[in-house]
Amino acid sequence: MSANYVSLAYLAAAVLFILALKGLSSPVSARRGNLFGMVGMVIAVLTTLTVTHNVAYILIAIAAGGAVGAVIAKRIQMTAMPELVAAMHSLVGLAAVLIAMAAFNNPVAYGIGETLHASNRIELFIGTFVGAITFTGSIIAFGKLSGKLGSKPLRFAGQHWLNLALGIAMVGFGIAFFITQSWTPFLIMTAIAMLIGVLLIMPIGGADMPVVISMLNSYSGWAAAGIGFTLNNNMLIIAGSLVGSSGAILSYIMCKAMNRSFFNVILGGFGGEATAAEQGGGVQRTYRSGSADDAAFLMGNADSVIIVPGYGLAVARAQHAINEMSKVLTEKGVKVRYAIHPVAGRMPGHMNVLLAEAEVPYEQVVEMDEINNEFADTDVVLVIGANDVVNPAAKNDKSSPIYGMPILEAHKARTVLVVKRSMATGYAGLDNDLFYMDKTMMVFGDAKKVVEDIIKSLA
Amino acid sequence: MTGAVDPFVLNLTVFVLAIFIGYHVVWNVTPALHTPLMAVTNAISGIIIVGAMLAAGPEKLDIGTVLGLVALTLAAVNVFGGFLVTQRMLDMFKKKNK
């Protein structure tokens, strides 16, 4: 195929990718959108196939990788979506690094020319280090999300200085590569970028993962776009930029939902020292606790119940149980709804997918801004596996580290039930005044177990 | 101002315009579908498969083509896994809508 036809086919694929993203504006059009995306990818791959040799090897590689991807997509638990997404980001990052190496190895084959122009070398440098950071950073994020590494932030003195020094060293070797055009500085630069990826994500704790995973999503797009610059390939540039800006917007939305700046999250905002002191010096406060039967009695006699799910729901895999419970309550004439905080869970939209999996009716699931006015008119709020997102200190206590963060105003309801494993603090390490209010009753235990007991008691 | 435009400038033009499109399209995505959005963008970033095919494509097999084939396999995991898992999630949202 001539270069013009190839470019036109890429244009068609690019339009289909845009339609795929556009489809996600509503659940009704989303499935068709995904189909557009698939068609776009098929067009892009078939078109490229007409200009390459080694077609047999290429098809074998696609079949092998595709089979692995298909099996994973079929088997993965919905609760494990965050770690799957992180793992897939790392693949894109590594692929970008490998392609950059291949291009550097034999620039003529990619139409770059006998010698690398100055702009080629800069593009190669950027594509490689973004890819390398995405690769290792995503592996660490995967480890934290899947529980293989502790989700606790790992910090040490001088961390930021080390990162800065490594960053400067990386640029230094990048410049050396620019001048000498040899492998040694290129490989050292890549290795340093990989180390930076690890060091960047290690200090970030579990509840900040929605930001991290969005950021890595963004990086994986920029890595693809960077490779597109190197190969002078508009397909890669367009698709990569779409993904890059999508991830950037998600990071922004997540940061806003925590009232923190992006740099605050990435550089490790919630320092250990101040909050630890607060905990140690705190007086023993009294709270009320009750059984699942008490909770069932309160909810069974209520007119309206709002359920606030959090990461604990995902950990306990209680989404099906909670849907059973709301069905029983609905049959009793109780109005049940779910209130979703944007950063509930470990990735954007995590709670929505879990509830969708359990077949919770769409209209019962309400976003924070729409439901916050209704807490005051609600009889019972059931907080299940959530903590910081319902902490009234974010509204009332100017000295609190989370002051200003938008919260679900559960404290305004007539009665608050909190299902939790213990009185331990949430991610931010803060005590939650909600737990000590007169109208609050704590129900201790595993979320799934408690909900199942409530169902038994309601029946 | 005569002569051909440098490919870099053309690339940059496309790049900047694509970011603007991405920006406007993604703001319209409903928050309930943010996880499927991440999954589908994951699949789309698998477009790097095109780069991998080009890297695996030269007639002469050498270290570069081998690296390309490895990258190709990784990208294929992303493309298939990403689109299929998105489909699976969106099917769950569909059930609720009937």
XYZ file of C-alpha atoms in Angstrom:
557
model
C 0.000 0.000 0.000
C 1.283 3.475 -0.765
C 2.133 5.793 2.087
C -0.905 7.949 1.316
C -3.357 5.076 1.627
C -1.706 3.963 4.834
C -2.097 7.457 6.266
C -5.745 7.629 5.208
C -6.487 4.276 6.837
C -4.790 5.536 10.006
C -7.006 8.605 9.882
C -10.099 6.385 9.771
C -8.798 4.385 12.738
C -8.098 7.587 14.665
C -11.673 8.812 14.121
C -12.986 5.465 15.368
C -10.876 5.776 18.543
C -12.334 9.213 19.187
C -15.834 7.779 18.759
C -14.933 4.988 21.185
C -14.168 7.550 23.896
C -17.184 9.654 22.978
C -19.436 6.602 23.422
C -18.557 6.462 27.114
C -20.653 9.557 27.807
C -23.532 7.208 28.605
C -23.877 3.488 29.384
C -26.256 3.128 26.435
C -23.781 4.239 23.762
C -20.707 2.827 25.495
C -20.883 -0.682 24.053
C -21.151 0.603 20.509
C -18.226 2.900 21.266
C -16.095 -0.026 22.371
C -16.961 -1.767 19.116
C -15.767 1.301 17.199
C -12.513 1.089 19.122
C -12.028 -2.550 18.160
C -12.737 -1.828 14.486
C -10.271 1.059 14.607
C -7.588 -1.224 16.020
C -8.236 -3.892 13.383
C -7.922 -1.279 10.618
C -4.669 0.043 12.109
C -3.134 -3.427 12.438
C -4.189 -4.698 8.993
C -2.960 -1.514 7.344
C 0.411 -1.800 9.035
C 0.637 -5.429 8.011
C 0.679 -4.388 4.339
C 3.932 -2.467 4.808
C 5.923 -4.954 6.885
C 7.885 -8.114 6.155
C 8.026 -11.134 8.485
C 4.226 -11.367 8.379
C 4.210 -14.926 9.731
C 6.270 -14.008 12.805
C 4.127 -10.960 13.369
C 0.915 -12.962 13.246
C 2.313 -15.555 15.654
C 3.310 -12.827 18.117
C -0.139 -11.208 17.887
C -1.856 -14.581 18.366
C 0.297 -15.426 21.393
C -0.153 -12.067 23.108
C -3.801 -11.879 22.089
C -4.578 -15.289 23.568
C -3.009 -14.309 26.891
C -4.938 -11.038 26.899
C -8.229 -12.719 26.057
C -7.885 -15.315 28.808
C -7.014 -12.669 31.393
C -9.941 -10.489 30.316
C -12.321 -13.405 30.706
C -11.042 -14.677 34.059
C -10.256 -11.472 35.940
C -12.341 -10.694 39.029
C -13.955 -7.266 38.974
C -12.431 -6.552 42.375
C -9.011 -7.034 40.731
C -9.553 -4.454 37.966
C -7.126 -1.875 39.435
C -4.179 -4.268 39.412
C -5.058 -5.527 35.927
C -5.054 -1.986 34.587
C -1.705 -1.289 36.298
C -0.187 -4.454 34.837
C -1.325 -3.495 31.356
C 0.185 -0.032 31.666
C 3.530 -1.638 32.415
C 3.338 -3.658 29.170
C 2.844 -0.502 27.105
C 5.800 1.117 28.864
C 8.094 -1.834 28.215
C 6.931 -2.108 24.594
C 7.792 1.573 24.086
C 11.323 1.031 25.439
C 11.889 -2.018 23.218
C 10.638 -0.227 20.104
C 12.868 2.755 20.840
C 15.842 0.391 21.100
C 14.916 -1.256 17.812
C 14.629 2.141 16.133
C 18.003 3.223 17.488
C 19.533 -0.082 16.359
C 18.476 0.380 12.746
C 17.133 3.874 12.007
C 17.117 3.397 8.214
C 14.458 0.717 8.457
C 12.018 3.208 9.960
C 12.515 5.883 7.377
C 14.360 8.007 9.923
C 17.428 8.145 7.709
C 21.068 7.101 7.856
C 21.879 9.408 10.757
C 19.585 10.456 13.602
C 18.662 14.129 13.367
C 18.771 16.235 16.481
C 14.975 16.117 16.775
C 15.006 12.301 16.326
C 17.437 11.920 19.189
C 15.363 14.093 21.493
C 12.205 12.172 20.577
C 13.953 8.871 21.164
C 15.164 10.078 24.539
C 11.717 11.253 25.636
C 9.883 8.167 24.334
C 12.342 5.875 26.096
C 12.390 7.476 29.517
C 8.619 7.964 29.674
C 8.222 4.318 28.651
C 10.767 3.143 31.215
C 9.158 5.095 34.075
C 5.728 3.788 33.055
C 7.073 0.244 32.976
C 8.612 0.031 36.437
C 6.189 2.476 38.083
C 3.258 0.359 36.939
C 4.883 -2.810 38.220
C 5.195 -1.254 41.670
C 1.585 -0.003 41.467
C 0.520 -3.512 40.474
C 2.420 -4.962 43.441
C 0.763 -2.561 45.856
C -2.733 -3.009 44.448
C -2.559 -6.800 44.382
C -1.165 -6.925 47.915
C 2.129 -8.479 46.802
C 3.916 -5.414 48.138
C 2.599 -3.708 51.242
C 0.253 -0.843 50.402
C 1.933 1.245 53.102
C 3.947 4.137 51.733
C 7.689 3.502 51.892
C 9.607 6.629 52.744
C 13.146 7.445 53.750
C 15.100 10.585 54.455
C 16.529 12.362 51.454
C 14.150 10.630 49.079
C 13.305 13.730 47.100
C 16.972 14.658 46.809
C 17.793 11.195 45.539
C 15.031 11.446 42.930
C 16.241 14.879 41.903
C 19.832 13.635 41.595
C 18.688 10.665 39.524
C 16.587 12.942 37.340
C 19.585 15.161 36.666
C 21.774 12.109 35.984
C 19.161 10.790 33.565
C 19.099 14.055 31.629
C 22.902 14.094 31.721
C 23.162 10.688 30.090
C 20.423 11.774 27.699
C 22.653 14.665 26.625
C 25.605 12.273 26.343
C 23.473 10.084 24.103
C 22.512 13.137 22.076
C 26.153 13.990 21.451
C 27.777 10.561 21.073
C 24.806 8.631 19.619
C 26.130 5.482 21.260
C 24.487 2.654 23.177
C 26.203 3.071 26.538
C 24.640 6.392 27.593
C 21.338 5.284 26.060
C 21.201 2.127 28.186
C 22.361 3.886 31.361
C 19.728 6.553 30.798
C 17.061 3.838 30.401
C 18.189 2.050 33.567
C 18.071 5.284 35.579
C 14.565 6.006 34.278
C 13.463 2.560 35.418
C 14.894 3.191 38.873
C 13.056 6.528 39.018
C 9.805 4.716 38.164
C 10.269 2.467 41.205
C 11.257 5.277 43.569
C 8.411 7.488 42.391
C 5.631 5.009 43.216
C 7.078 3.249 46.302
C 6.325 6.160 48.671
C 2.684 6.436 47.602
C 0.091 4.692 49.742
C -2.987 2.668 48.885
C -5.704 5.309 48.993
C -3.751 7.588 46.651
C -3.774 4.846 44.043
C -6.651 6.399 42.050
C -4.304 9.290 41.246
C -1.290 7.073 40.570
C -3.123 4.693 38.287
C -4.622 7.596 36.313
C -1.186 9.166 36.040
C 0.367 5.948 34.735
C -2.553 5.636 32.327
C -1.624 9.054 31.057
C 2.092 8.178 30.830
C 1.379 5.039 28.811
C -0.357 7.277 26.262
C 2.497 9.786 26.176
C 4.977 6.917 25.717
C 3.031 5.738 22.660
C 2.871 9.293 21.308
C 6.629 9.709 21.881
C 7.337 6.594 19.834
C 4.982 8.013 17.193
C 7.216 11.093 16.937
C 10.293 8.901 16.517
C 8.692 6.778 13.798
C 6.904 9.761 12.188
C 3.680 7.837 12.660
C 0.509 9.904 13.110
C -1.517 6.895 14.232
C 0.631 6.497 17.325
C 0.689 10.226 17.974
C -3.095 10.621 17.821
C -4.032 7.512 19.809
C -1.260 8.174 22.327
C -2.390 11.773 22.874
C -6.008 10.702 23.363
C -4.939 8.275 26.079
C -2.477 10.757 27.559
C -5.050 13.505 27.927
C -7.668 11.070 29.226
C -5.349 9.894 32.001
C -4.383 13.472 32.816
C -8.035 14.495 33.204
C -8.737 11.508 35.449
C -5.725 12.418 37.609
C -7.064 15.946 37.883
C -10.556 14.770 38.858
C -9.120 12.410 41.486
C -6.855 15.111 42.970
C -9.768 17.514 43.135
C -11.867 14.899 44.932
C -9.160 14.795 47.604
C -8.602 18.555 47.582
C -4.902 17.994 46.995
C -2.543 19.118 44.303
C -1.026 16.594 41.954
C 2.459 17.244 43.301
C 1.236 16.881 46.842
C 0.038 13.356 46.055
C 3.078 12.327 44.014
C 5.600 13.731 46.474
C 3.829 12.010 49.351
C 1.434 14.481 50.951
C 0.219 12.765 54.102
C 3.420 12.823 56.164
C 3.607 10.235 58.941
C 4.875 12.489 61.751
C 2.072 14.937 62.477
C -0.721 12.428 62.351
C 1.121 9.849 64.420
C 1.536 12.367 67.223
C -2.152 13.144 67.086
C -3.033 9.496 67.464
C -0.665 8.876 70.360
C -1.810 11.903 72.328
C -5.505 11.281 71.754
C -7.762 10.550 74.722
C -9.798 7.372 74.732
C -13.136 8.374 73.260
C -16.364 6.505 73.702
C -18.414 5.104 70.903
C -21.479 2.944 70.624
C -21.328 -0.462 69.027
C -24.118 -2.829 68.090
C -24.801 -6.111 66.378
C -25.939 -6.951 62.870
C -29.410 -7.566 64.345
C -29.532 -3.990 65.677
C -28.485 -2.692 62.277
C -31.149 -4.807 60.562
C -33.792 -3.494 62.957
C -32.849 0.138 62.320
C -32.769 -0.217 58.545
C -35.897 -2.370 58.385
C -37.875 0.361 60.126
C -36.459 3.240 58.128
C -38.123 5.004 55.200
C -34.859 5.726 53.431
C -31.366 4.251 53.556
C -28.227 5.503 51.823
C -25.317 3.081 51.517
C -21.804 4.554 51.346
C -19.443 1.916 49.943
C -15.643 2.158 50.129
C -12.545 0.115 49.455
C -13.460 -2.239 52.340
C -16.439 -3.409 50.278
C -14.102 -4.443 47.467
C -11.667 -6.154 49.836
C -14.455 -8.186 51.449
C -16.068 -8.831 48.023
C -19.351 -7.879 49.632
C -20.944 -6.321 46.536
C -23.321 -9.221 45.855
C -24.338 -9.471 49.521
C -25.044 -5.749 49.689
C -27.281 -5.971 46.624
C -29.184 -8.851 48.259
C -29.631 -6.711 51.341
C -30.927 -3.731 49.384
C -33.375 -5.979 47.529
C -34.810 -7.214 50.837
C -35.040 -3.643 52.124
C -36.686 -2.432 48.904
C -39.287 -5.177 49.222
C -40.034 -3.890 52.700
C -40.729 -0.473 51.175
C -37.443 1.172 52.170
C -35.956 3.577 49.631
C -32.366 2.443 49.095
C -29.635 4.377 47.297
C -25.856 4.248 47.032
C -23.677 7.323 47.404
C -20.409 7.220 45.457
C -17.401 9.358 46.349
C -15.081 9.904 43.359
C -12.056 8.431 45.154
C -13.855 5.532 46.832
C -11.859 2.407 46.025
C -8.533 2.144 44.280
C -9.270 3.526 40.828
C -11.690 5.993 39.230
C -15.171 4.472 39.007
C -14.166 1.370 40.990
C -17.351 1.277 43.104
C -19.616 1.750 40.083
C -18.167 -1.308 38.388
C -18.453 -3.473 41.487
C -22.077 -2.466 42.003
C -22.775 -3.019 38.305
C -21.318 -6.497 38.597
C -23.712 -7.234 41.460
C -26.557 -5.918 39.268
C -27.453 -3.022 41.500
C -30.007 -0.963 39.509
C -28.340 1.981 37.778
C -30.749 4.590 39.130
C -29.928 3.645 42.735
C -26.272 4.619 42.303
C -25.818 8.368 42.802
C -22.688 10.528 42.531
C -21.573 12.702 45.443
C -22.752 16.096 44.169
C -26.239 14.849 43.466
C -26.861 13.068 46.757
C -25.167 15.309 49.307
C -28.261 17.470 49.847
C -30.354 14.437 50.666
C -28.467 13.071 53.669
C -30.317 15.418 56.029
C -33.628 13.848 55.009
C -32.354 10.304 55.321
C -33.178 7.965 58.193
C -30.185 5.636 58.063
C -26.786 5.841 56.391
C -24.840 2.608 56.177
C -21.113 3.301 55.772
C -19.418 0.132 54.651
C -15.651 -0.031 54.274
C -15.271 3.737 53.848
C -13.636 6.164 56.271
C -11.910 9.360 55.155
C -14.596 10.152 52.550
C -17.194 10.555 55.336
C -14.962 12.314 57.886
C -16.732 15.545 58.955
C -13.337 17.024 59.927
C -12.904 17.783 56.219
C -15.696 20.332 56.629
C -15.371 21.512 60.239
C -11.781 21.229 61.380
C -9.431 23.733 59.772
C -6.399 22.024 61.330
C -7.179 18.654 59.806
C -4.904 17.497 56.963
C -7.971 16.623 54.922
C -9.705 19.975 55.542
C -11.395 21.126 52.349
C -11.722 17.700 50.804
C -15.256 17.215 49.504
C -16.991 14.494 51.535
C -20.232 12.569 51.563
C -22.203 14.291 54.319
C -23.228 11.111 56.100
C -23.085 12.894 59.482
C -26.247 14.828 58.585
C -28.439 11.719 58.509
C -30.660 10.797 61.469
C -28.798 7.575 62.208
C -25.397 6.424 61.001
C -24.305 2.792 60.901
C -20.634 2.087 60.269
C -19.436 -1.379 59.324
C -15.718 -1.678 60.035
C -13.271 -4.313 61.118
C -11.957 -2.293 64.062
C -11.569 1.281 65.293
C -8.317 1.602 63.321
C -7.875 4.857 61.437
C -8.323 5.222 57.709
C -5.647 5.871 55.120
C -5.001 9.447 56.172
C -4.306 8.166 59.697
C -7.006 10.412 61.128
C -9.575 9.777 63.756
C -13.095 10.130 62.389
C -15.531 12.177 64.479
C -18.395 10.499 62.714
C -17.706 7.303 64.681
C -18.140 9.061 68.035
C -21.384 10.901 67.334
C -24.397 10.065 69.503
C -26.398 8.941 66.506
C -23.676 6.602 65.244
C -23.573 2.883 65.857
C -20.476 0.869 64.960
C -20.926 -2.692 63.705
C -17.611 -4.515 63.867
C -16.743 -7.395 61.583
C -15.952 -8.395 58.024
C -18.180 -6.423 55.654
C -19.521 -9.454 53.830
C -20.218 -11.403 57.034
C -22.003 -8.453 58.638
C -24.173 -7.834 55.583
C -25.095 -11.504 55.370
C -26.080 -11.454 59.058
C -28.190 -8.359 58.427
C -30.006 -10.168 55.587
C -30.699 -13.170 57.839
C -32.013 -10.891 60.528
C -34.224 -8.954 58.108
C -35.838 -12.100 56.725
C 9.170 31.075 4.045
C 9.700 28.512 1.342
C 10.532 24.829 1.277
C 8.984 21.719 2.785
C 7.720 21.667 6.363
C 9.819 19.590 8.731
C 8.020 16.322 9.666
C 8.512 17.247 13.314
C 6.324 20.315 12.859
C 3.585 18.269 11.209
C 3.805 15.714 14.009
C 3.556 18.467 16.576
C 0.464 19.884 14.848
C -1.278 16.529 14.968
C -0.156 15.992 18.557
C -1.540 19.273 19.871
C -4.858 18.933 18.034
C -5.292 15.344 19.272
C -4.750 16.478 22.865
C -7.500 19.056 22.448
C -9.894 16.461 21.066
C -9.034 14.058 23.876
C -9.564 16.783 26.435
C -13.040 17.665 25.205
C -14.229 14.119 24.623
C -13.054 12.783 27.986
C -14.702 15.535 30.034
C -18.029 14.242 28.735
C -17.456 10.741 30.064
C -19.869 9.977 32.891
C -18.063 9.312 36.212
C -19.830 5.954 36.556
C -17.876 4.760 33.514
C -14.428 5.909 34.617
C -13.170 2.356 35.115
C -14.282 1.244 31.625
C -12.674 4.465 30.346
C -9.362 3.392 31.851
C -9.714 -0.090 30.405
C -10.533 1.153 26.914
C -7.756 3.743 26.931
C -5.498 0.891 27.975
C -6.566 -0.969 24.868
C -6.094 2.147 22.742
C -2.605 2.733 24.122
C -2.037 -0.765 22.766
C -1.812 1.158 19.457
C 1.873 0.924 20.188
C 1.341 -2.443 18.494
C 1.689 -0.510 15.219
C 5.118 0.698 16.269
C 6.030 -2.829 17.337
C 4.970 -4.206 13.945
C 7.135 -1.650 12.190
C 10.035 -2.598 14.464
C 9.464 -6.281 13.700
C 8.957 -5.536 9.996
C 12.381 -5.047 8.322
C 13.315 -7.859 5.979
C 16.593 -8.625 7.714
C 16.067 -10.401 11.031
C 18.365 -8.962 13.699
C 18.252 -7.885 17.328
C 15.955 -5.005 16.359
C 13.303 -7.202 14.811
C 13.460 -9.570 17.779
C 12.902 -6.642 20.164
C 10.029 -5.625 17.906
C 8.442 -9.058 18.129
C 8.693 -9.068 21.929
C 7.095 -5.603 22.037
C 4.442 -6.853 19.628
C 3.496 -9.731 21.924
C 3.218 -7.388 24.923
C 1.124 -4.881 22.987
C -1.193 -7.641 21.743
C -1.936 -8.597 25.372
C -3.014 -5.012 25.915
C -5.137 -4.724 22.807
C -7.075 -7.956 23.286
C -7.199 -7.805 27.077
C -8.192 -4.138 27.103
C -11.047 -4.286 24.633
C -12.438 -7.575 25.928
C -12.439 -6.583 29.580
C -14.080 -3.278 28.639
C -16.757 -5.220 26.791
C -17.288 -7.419 29.831
C -17.698 -4.433 32.135
C -20.031 -2.594 29.789
C -22.189 -5.711 29.512
C -22.699 -5.517 33.262
C -23.828 -1.912 32.983
C -26.222 -2.892 30.211
C -27.973 -5.495 32.353
C -28.984 -2.816 34.791
C -30.500 -0.638 32.118
C -33.195 -2.891 30.847
